[in-house]
mmCIF file of C-alpha atoms in Angstrom:
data_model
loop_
_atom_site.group_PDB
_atom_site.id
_atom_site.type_symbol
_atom_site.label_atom_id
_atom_site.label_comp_id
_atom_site.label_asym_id
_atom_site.label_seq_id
_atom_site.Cartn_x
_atom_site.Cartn_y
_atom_site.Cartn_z
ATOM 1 C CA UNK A 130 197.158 56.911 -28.100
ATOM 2 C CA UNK A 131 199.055 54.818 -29.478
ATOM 3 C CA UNK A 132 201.850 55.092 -32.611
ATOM 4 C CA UNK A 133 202.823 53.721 -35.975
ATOM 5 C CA UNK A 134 205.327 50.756 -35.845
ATOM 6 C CA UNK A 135 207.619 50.855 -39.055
ATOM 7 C CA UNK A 136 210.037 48.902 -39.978
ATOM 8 C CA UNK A 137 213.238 49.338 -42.478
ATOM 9 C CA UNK A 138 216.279 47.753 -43.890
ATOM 10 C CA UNK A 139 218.949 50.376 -44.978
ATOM 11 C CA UNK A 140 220.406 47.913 -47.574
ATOM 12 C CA UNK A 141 219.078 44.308 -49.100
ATOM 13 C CA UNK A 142 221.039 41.396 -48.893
ATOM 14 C CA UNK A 143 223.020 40.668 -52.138
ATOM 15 C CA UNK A 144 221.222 38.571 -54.253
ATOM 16 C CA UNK A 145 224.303 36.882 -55.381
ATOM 17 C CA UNK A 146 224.918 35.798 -51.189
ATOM 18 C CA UNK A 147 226.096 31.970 -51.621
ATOM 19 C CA UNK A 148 225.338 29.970 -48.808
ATOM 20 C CA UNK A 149 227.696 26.670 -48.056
ATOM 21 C CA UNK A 150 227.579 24.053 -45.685
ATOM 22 C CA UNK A 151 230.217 23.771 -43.208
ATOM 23 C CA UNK A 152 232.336 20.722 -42.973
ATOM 24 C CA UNK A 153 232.102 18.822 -39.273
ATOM 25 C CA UNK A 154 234.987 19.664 -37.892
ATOM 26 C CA UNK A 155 236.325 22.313 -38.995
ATOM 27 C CA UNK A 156 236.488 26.000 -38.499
ATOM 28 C CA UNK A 157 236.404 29.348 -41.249
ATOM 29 C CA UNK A 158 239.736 31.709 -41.268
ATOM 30 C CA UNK A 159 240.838 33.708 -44.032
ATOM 31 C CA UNK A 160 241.762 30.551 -45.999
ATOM 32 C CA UNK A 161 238.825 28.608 -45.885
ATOM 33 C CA UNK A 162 237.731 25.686 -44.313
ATOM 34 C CA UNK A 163 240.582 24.305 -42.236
ATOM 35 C CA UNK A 164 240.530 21.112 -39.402
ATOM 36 C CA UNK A 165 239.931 22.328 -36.322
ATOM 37 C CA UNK A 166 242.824 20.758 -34.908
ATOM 38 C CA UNK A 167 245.117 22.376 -37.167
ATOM 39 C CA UNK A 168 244.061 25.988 -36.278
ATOM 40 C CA UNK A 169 246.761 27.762 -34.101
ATOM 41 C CA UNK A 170 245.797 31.235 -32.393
ATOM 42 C CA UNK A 171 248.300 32.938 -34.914
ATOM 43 C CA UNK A 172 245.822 31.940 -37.927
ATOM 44 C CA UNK A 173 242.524 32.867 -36.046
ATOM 45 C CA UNK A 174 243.845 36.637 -34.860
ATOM 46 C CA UNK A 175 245.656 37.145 -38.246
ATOM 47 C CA UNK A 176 249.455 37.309 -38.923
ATOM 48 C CA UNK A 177 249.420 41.278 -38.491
ATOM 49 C CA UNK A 178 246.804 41.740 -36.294
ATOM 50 C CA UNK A 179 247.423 45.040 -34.021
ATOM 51 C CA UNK A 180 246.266 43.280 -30.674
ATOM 52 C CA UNK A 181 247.900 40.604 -29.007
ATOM 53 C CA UNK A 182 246.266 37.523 -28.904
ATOM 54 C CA UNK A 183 244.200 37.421 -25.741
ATOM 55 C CA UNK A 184 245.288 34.424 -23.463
ATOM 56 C CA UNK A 185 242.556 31.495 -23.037
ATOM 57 C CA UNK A 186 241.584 32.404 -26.618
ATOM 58 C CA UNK A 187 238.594 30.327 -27.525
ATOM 59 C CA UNK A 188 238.419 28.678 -31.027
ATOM 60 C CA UNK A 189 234.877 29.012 -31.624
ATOM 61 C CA UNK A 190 235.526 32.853 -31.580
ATOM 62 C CA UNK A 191 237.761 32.458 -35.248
ATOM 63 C CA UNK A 192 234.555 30.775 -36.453
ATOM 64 C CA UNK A 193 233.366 34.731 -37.740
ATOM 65 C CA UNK A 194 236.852 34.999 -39.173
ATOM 66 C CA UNK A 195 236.214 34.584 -42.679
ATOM 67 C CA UNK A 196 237.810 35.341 -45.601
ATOM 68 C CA UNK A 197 234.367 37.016 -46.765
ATOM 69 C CA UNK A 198 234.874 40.267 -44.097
ATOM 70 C CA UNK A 199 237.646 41.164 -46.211
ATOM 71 C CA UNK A 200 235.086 41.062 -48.939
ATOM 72 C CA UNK A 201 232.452 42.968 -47.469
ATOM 73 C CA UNK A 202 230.317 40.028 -46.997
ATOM 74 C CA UNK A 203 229.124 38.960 -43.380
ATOM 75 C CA UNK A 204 228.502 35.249 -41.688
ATOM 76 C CA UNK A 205 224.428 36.542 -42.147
ATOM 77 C CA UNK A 206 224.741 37.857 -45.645
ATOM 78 C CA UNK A 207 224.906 41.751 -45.100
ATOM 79 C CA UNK A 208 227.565 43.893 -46.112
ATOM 80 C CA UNK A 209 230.206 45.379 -43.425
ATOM 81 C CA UNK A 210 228.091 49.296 -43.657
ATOM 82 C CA UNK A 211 224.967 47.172 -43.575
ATOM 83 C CA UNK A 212 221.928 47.595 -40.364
ATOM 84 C CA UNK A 213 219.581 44.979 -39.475
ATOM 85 C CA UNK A 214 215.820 46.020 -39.937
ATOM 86 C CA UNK A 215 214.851 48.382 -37.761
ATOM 87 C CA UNK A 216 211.283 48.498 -35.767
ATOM 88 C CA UNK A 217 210.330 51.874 -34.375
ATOM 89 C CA UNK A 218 207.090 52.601 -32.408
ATOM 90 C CA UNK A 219 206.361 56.131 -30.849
ATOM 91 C CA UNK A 220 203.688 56.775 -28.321
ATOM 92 C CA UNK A 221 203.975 53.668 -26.711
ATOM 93 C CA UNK A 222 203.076 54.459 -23.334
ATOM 94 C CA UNK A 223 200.517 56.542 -22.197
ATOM 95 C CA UNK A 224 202.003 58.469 -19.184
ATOM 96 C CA UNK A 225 204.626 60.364 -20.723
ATOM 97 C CA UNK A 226 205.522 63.318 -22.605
ATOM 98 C CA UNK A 227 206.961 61.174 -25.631
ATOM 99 C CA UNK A 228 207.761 57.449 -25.727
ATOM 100 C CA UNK A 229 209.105 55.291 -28.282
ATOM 101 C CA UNK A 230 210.550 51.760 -29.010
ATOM 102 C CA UNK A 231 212.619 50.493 -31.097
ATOM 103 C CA UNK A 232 213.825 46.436 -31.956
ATOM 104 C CA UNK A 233 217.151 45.908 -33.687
ATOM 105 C CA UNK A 234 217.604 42.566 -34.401
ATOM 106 C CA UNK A 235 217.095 41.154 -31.056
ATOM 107 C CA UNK A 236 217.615 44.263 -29.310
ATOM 108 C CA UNK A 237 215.134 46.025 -27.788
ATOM 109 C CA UNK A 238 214.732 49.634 -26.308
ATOM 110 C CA UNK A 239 211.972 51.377 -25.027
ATOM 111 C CA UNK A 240 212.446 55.117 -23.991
ATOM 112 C CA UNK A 241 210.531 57.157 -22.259
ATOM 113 C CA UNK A 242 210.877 61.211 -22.017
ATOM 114 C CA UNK A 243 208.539 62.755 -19.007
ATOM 115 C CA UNK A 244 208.889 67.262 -18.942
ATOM 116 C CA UNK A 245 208.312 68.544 -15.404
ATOM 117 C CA UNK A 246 209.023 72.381 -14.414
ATOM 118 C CA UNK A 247 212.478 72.784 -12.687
ATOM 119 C CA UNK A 248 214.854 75.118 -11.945
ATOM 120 C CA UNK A 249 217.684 76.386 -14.102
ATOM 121 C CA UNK A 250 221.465 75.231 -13.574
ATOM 122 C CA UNK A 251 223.437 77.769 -12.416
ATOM 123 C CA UNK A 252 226.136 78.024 -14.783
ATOM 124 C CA UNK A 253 222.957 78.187 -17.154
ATOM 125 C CA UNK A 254 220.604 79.874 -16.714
ATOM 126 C CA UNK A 255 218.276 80.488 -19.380
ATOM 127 C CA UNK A 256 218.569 76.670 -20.668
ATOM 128 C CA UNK A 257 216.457 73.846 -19.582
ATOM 129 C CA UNK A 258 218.421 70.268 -19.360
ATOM 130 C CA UNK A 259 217.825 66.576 -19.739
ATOM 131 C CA UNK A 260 218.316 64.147 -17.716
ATOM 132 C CA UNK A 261 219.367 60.513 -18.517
ATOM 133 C CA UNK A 262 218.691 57.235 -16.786
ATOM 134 C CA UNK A 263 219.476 53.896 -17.959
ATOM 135 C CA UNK A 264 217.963 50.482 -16.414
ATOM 136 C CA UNK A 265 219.347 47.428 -17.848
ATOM 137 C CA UNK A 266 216.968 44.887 -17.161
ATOM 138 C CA UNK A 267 218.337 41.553 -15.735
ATOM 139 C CA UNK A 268 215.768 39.758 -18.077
ATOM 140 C CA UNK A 269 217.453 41.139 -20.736
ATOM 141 C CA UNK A 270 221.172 38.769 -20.359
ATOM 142 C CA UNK A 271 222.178 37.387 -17.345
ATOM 143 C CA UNK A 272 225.183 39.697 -17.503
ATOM 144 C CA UNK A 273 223.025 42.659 -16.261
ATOM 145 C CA UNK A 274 222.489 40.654 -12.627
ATOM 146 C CA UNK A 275 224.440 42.322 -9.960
ATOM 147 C CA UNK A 276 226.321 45.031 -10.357
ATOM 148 C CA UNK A 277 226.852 44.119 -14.304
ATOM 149 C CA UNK A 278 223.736 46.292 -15.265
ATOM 150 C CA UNK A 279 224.335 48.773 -12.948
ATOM 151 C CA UNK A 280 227.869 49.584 -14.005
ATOM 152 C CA UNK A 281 226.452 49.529 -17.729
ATOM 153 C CA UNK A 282 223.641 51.705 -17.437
ATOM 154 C CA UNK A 283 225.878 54.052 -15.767
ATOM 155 C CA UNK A 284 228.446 54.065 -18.767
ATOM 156 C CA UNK A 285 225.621 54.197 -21.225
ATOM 157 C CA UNK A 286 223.669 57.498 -19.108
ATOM 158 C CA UNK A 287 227.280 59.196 -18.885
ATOM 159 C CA UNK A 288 227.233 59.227 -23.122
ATOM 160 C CA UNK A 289 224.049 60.046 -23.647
ATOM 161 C CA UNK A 290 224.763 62.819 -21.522
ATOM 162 C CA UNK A 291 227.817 64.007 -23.359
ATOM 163 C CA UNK A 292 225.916 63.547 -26.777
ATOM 164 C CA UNK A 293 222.710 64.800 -25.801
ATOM 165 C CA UNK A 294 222.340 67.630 -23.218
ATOM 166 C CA UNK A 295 224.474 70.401 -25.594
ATOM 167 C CA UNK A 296 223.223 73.758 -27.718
ATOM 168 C CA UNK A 297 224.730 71.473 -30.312
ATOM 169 C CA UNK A 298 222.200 68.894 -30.200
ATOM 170 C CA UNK A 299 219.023 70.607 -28.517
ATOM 171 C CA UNK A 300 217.795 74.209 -28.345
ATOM 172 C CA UNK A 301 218.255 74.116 -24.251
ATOM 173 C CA UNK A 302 217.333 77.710 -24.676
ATOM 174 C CA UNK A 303 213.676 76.753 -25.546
ATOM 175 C CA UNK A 304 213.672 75.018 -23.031
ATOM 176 C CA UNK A 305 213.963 78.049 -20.571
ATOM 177 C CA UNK A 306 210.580 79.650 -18.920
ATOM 178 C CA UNK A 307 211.783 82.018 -17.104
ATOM 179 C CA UNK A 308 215.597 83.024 -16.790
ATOM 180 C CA UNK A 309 217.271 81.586 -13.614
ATOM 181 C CA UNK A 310 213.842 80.884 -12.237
ATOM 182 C CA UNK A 311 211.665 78.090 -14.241
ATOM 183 C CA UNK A 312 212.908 75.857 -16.973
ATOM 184 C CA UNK A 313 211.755 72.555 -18.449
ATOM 185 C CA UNK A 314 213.744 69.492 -17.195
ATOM 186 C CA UNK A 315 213.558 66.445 -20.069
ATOM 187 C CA UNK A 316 213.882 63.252 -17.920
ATOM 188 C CA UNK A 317 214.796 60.563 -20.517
ATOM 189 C CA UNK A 318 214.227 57.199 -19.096
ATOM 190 C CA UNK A 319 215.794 53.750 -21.146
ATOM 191 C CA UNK A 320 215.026 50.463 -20.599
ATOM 192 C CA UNK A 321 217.015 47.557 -22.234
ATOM 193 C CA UNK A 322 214.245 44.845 -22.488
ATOM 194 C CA UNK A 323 216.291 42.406 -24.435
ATOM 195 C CA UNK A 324 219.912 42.435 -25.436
ATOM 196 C CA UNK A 325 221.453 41.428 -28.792
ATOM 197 C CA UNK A 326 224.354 43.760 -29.491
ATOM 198 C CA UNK A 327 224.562 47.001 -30.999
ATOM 199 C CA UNK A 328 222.729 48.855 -27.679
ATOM 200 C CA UNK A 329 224.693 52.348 -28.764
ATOM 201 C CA UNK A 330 223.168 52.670 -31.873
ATOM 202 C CA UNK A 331 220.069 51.340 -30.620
ATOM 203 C CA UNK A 332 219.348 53.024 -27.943
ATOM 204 C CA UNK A 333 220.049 56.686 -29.698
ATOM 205 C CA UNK A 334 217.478 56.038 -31.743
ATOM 206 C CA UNK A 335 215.184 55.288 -29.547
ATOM 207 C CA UNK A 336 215.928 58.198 -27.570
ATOM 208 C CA UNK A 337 215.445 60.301 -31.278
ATOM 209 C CA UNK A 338 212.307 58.959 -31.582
ATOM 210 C CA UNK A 339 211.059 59.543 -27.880
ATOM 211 C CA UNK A 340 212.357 63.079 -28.237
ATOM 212 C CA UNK A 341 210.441 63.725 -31.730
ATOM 213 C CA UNK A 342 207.326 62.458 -30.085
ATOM 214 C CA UNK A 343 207.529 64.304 -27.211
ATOM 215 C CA UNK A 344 204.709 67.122 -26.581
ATOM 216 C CA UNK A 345 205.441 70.271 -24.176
ATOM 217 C CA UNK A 346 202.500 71.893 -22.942
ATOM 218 C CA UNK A 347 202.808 75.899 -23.704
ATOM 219 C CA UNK A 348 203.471 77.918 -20.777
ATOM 220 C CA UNK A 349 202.427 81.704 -20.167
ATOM 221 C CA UNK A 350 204.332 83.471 -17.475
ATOM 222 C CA UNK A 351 202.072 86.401 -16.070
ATOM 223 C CA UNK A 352 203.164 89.346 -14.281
ATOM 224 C CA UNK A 353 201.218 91.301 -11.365
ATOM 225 C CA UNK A 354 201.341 95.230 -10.694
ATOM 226 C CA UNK A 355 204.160 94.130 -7.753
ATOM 227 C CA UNK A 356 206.253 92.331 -10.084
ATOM 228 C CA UNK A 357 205.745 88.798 -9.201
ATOM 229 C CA UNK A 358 205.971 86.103 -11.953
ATOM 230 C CA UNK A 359 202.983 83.737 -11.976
ATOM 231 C CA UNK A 360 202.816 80.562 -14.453
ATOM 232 C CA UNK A 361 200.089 79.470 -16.368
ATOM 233 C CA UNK A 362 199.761 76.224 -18.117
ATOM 234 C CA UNK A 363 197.248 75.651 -20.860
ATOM 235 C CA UNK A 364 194.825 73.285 -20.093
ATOM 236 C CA UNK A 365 194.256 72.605 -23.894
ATOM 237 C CA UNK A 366 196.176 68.781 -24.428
ATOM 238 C CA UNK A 367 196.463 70.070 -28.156
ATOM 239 C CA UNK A 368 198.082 73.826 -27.234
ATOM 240 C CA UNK A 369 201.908 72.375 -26.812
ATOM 241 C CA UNK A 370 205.393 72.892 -28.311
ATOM 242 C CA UNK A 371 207.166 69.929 -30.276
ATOM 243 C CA UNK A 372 211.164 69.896 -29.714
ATOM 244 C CA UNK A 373 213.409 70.163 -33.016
ATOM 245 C CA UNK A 374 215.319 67.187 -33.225
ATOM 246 C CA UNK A 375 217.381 68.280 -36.704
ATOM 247 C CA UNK A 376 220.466 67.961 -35.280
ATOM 248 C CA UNK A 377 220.075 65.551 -32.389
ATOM 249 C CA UNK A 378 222.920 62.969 -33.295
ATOM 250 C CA UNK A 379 222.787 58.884 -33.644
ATOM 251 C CA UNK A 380 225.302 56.834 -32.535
ATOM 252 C CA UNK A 381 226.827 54.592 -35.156
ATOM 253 C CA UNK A 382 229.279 51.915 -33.386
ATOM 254 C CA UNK A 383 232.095 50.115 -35.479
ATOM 255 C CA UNK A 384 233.343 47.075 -34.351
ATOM 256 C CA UNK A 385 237.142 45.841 -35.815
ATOM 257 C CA UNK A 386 236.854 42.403 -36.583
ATOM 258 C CA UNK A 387 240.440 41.473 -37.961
ATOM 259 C CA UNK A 388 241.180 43.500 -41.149
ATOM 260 C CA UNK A 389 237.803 45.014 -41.473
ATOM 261 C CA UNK A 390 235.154 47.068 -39.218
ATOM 262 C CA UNK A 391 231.849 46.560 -39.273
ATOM 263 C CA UNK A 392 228.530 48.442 -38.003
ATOM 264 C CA UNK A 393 225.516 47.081 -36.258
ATOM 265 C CA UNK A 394 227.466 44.265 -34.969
ATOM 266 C CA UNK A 395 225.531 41.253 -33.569
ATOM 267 C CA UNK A 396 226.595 39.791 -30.019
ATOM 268 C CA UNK A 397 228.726 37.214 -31.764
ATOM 269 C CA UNK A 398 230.502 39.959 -33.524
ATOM 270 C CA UNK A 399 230.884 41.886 -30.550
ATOM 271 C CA UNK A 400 232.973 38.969 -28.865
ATOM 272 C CA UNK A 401 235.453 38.930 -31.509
ATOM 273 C CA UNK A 402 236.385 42.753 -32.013
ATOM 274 C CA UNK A 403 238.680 43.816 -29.535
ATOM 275 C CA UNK A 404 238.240 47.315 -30.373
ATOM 276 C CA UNK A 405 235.230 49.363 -30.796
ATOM 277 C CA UNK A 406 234.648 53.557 -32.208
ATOM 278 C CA UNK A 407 231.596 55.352 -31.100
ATOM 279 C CA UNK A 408 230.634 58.106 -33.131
ATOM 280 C CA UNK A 409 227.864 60.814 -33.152
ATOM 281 C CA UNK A 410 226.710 61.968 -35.998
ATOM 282 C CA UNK A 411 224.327 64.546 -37.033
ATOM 283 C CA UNK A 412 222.349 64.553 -40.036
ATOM 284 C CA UNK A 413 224.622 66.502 -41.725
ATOM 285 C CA UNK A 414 227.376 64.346 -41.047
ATOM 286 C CA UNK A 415 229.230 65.995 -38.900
ATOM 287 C CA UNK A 416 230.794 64.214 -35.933
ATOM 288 C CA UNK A 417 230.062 65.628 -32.136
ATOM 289 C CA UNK A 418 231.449 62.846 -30.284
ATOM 290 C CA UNK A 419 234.149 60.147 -30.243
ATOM 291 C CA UNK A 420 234.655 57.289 -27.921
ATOM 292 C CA UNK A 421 236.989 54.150 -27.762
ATOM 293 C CA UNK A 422 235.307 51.274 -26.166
ATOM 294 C CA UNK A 423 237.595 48.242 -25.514
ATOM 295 C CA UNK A 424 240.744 46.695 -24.443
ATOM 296 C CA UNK A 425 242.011 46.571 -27.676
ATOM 297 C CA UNK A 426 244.064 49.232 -29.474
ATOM 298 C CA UNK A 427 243.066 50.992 -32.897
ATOM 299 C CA UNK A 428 245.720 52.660 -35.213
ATOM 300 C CA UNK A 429 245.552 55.685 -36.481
ATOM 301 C CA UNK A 430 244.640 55.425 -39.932
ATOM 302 C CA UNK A 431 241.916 52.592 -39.097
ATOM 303 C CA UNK A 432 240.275 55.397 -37.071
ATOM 304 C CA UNK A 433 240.308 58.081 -39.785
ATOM 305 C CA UNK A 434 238.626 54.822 -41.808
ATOM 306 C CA UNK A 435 236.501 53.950 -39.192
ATOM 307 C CA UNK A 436 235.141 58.049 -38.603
ATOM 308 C CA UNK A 437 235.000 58.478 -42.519
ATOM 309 C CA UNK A 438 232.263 54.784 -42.528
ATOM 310 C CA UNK A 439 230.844 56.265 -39.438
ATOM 311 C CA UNK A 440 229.687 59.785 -41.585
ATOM 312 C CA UNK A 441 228.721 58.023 -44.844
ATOM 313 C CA UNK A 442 226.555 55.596 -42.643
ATOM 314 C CA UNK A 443 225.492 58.081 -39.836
ATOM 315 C CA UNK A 444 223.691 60.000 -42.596
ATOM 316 C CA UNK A 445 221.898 57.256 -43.872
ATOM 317 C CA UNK A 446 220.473 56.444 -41.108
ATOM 318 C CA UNK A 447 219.104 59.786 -40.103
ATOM 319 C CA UNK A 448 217.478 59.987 -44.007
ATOM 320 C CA UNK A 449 215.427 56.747 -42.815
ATOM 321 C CA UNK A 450 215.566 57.739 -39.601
ATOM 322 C CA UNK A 451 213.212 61.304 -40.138
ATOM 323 C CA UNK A 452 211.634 60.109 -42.858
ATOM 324 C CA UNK A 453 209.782 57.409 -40.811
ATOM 325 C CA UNK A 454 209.300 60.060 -38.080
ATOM 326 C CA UNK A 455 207.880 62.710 -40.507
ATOM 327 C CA UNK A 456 205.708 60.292 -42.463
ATOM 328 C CA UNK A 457 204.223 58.973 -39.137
ATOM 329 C CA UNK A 458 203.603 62.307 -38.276
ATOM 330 C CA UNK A 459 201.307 63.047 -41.497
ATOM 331 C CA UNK A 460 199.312 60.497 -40.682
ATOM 332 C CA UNK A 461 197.710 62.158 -37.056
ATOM 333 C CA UNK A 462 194.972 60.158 -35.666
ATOM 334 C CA UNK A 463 194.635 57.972 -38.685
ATOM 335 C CA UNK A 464 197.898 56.132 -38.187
ATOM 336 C CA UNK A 465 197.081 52.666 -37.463
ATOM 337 C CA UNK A 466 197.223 51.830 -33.597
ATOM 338 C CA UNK A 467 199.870 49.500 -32.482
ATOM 339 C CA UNK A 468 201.761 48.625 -29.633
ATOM 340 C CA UNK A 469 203.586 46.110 -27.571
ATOM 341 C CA UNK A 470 202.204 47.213 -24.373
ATOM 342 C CA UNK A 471 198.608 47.048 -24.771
#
């Protein structure tokens, strides 16, 4: 089987976006165009900028400086609140429970989710759990070879984790077969094929699609005259259960760059923000996790600005989001078959 590939842009470019040629020779700062040997560190970072400048600073980083962040304008024409067009693509590979894949700009995920029958944890038992693993493919950026993807993947696992595996998130109970004896384990598998910033944001919703499309078969547990528990599956690929994903959160990351922070940030982007907010957010808005990411500092009231963009934007995104997911699911068998792996 394979699934519907969609793609969507949250916002269109302005119309009124003005394209200019830059000068040889020069570099953009808040100003304009200056000389490039008249640009000092002090006009690339800005005069009140709440990071020190880093040592070794590199001039071509104050090239995506511009005066047009400040007016919500980007170096590629989108606004600061403004994704890239998104590609999803469920059911992508055959031998799982639910698999999806999904291209932002030049990032892409694929996320597989395979259910096998384990036992419950002890501290809970009458949940099931999930379990996360990231690979970061060394095909994807040469910074993954070594121990560079390793260490990622590990960071990347440890927040899906905290985001994830929660009542908040997922009905764990529903997951349960039989208390403190069988439950379902969800073993959520991520590959980073290609890297082009944003991988946060990315890779939750890949993970939101895998877990919509994923397919539990229905399980009977049957009790003899001596009290032992006996489980039957159903043999029927149709008879399964489909997990609620309502309130599984997406990641929206915000990247400071200078005065202004912007989401979906592309690997250019990325190298100039010192400073970096994760935030979950549910499809009602509300905010289950928080997480710092960079050397850099943030102040306090650019974080209350930076949760506040994070809500407004978070719920956008889940709108598309499920209405992608539930249209594709409408369409059953006739949805046209796609897919990058065939």
């Amino acid at each position: 089987m394979w699934g519907l590939q969609v793609t969507w842009s949250l916002s269109q470019p302005p119309s009124s976006a003005v394209v200019c040629e830059q000068p040889q020779n020069t570099c953009v700062n808040r100003h304009g165009w200056v000389p490039m040997e008249q640009l000092t560190e002090q006009a690339a970072w800005g005069p009140d900028s709440a990071d020190p400048v880093p040592e070794n600073a590199c001039v071509r980083r104050c090239q995506l400086f511009p005066a047009v962040y400040r007016e919500d304008l980007r170096v590629d024409g989108r606004g600061c609140e403004d994704y890239r067009c998104v590609q999803v693509e469920t059911d992508v590979v055959s031998n799982t429970s639910g698999s999806a894949r999904v291209r932002l700009g030049h990032t892409d995920i694929l996320v597989g989710v395979k259910a096998e029958m384990g036992t419950p944890k002890l501290e809970k038992p009458n949940e099931g759990y999930l379990e996360f693993f990231v690979d970061c493919s060394a095909s994807a950026t040469p910074e993954f070879e070594g121990r560079g993807g390793d260490d990622l993947g590990t960071e990347i696992a440890n927040t899906l984790y905290r985001i994830f595996n929660n009542k908040s998130s997922i009905d764990l109970k529903s997951l349960c077969i039989s208390p403190r004896e069988h439950c379902w384990a969800l073993y959520v598998d991520v590959l980073l094929l290609e890297c082009g910033g944003n991988l946060f944001d990315a890779i939750s919703i890949a993970v939101k699609a895998a877990l919509f499309n994923t397919r539990i078969p229905r399980v009977r547990v049957l009790e003899d005259e001596e009290g032992l528990k006996d489980i039957e599956l159903s043999d029927d690929p149709y008879d399964c259960i489909q997990l609620s994903v309502e309130n599984v959160p997406c990641i929206v990351t915000l990247c400071k760059i200078g005065y202004r922070h912007v989401v979906d940030a592309t690997l250019q982007e990325e190298a100039c923000s010192l400073a970096s907010l994760l935030v979950s957010v549910t499809s009602k808005g509300v905010v289950t996790c928080v997480r710092k990411v960079g050397k850099g500092s943030l102040d306090p009231e650019s974080i209350f600005e930076m949760l506040e963009t994070g809500k407004r934007v978070g719920k956008v995104l889940h709108t598309s989001l499920q209405s992608i997911l539930h249209k594709e699911e409408s369409l059953g068998p006739k949805r046209q078959k796609v897919g990058f792996l065939g």
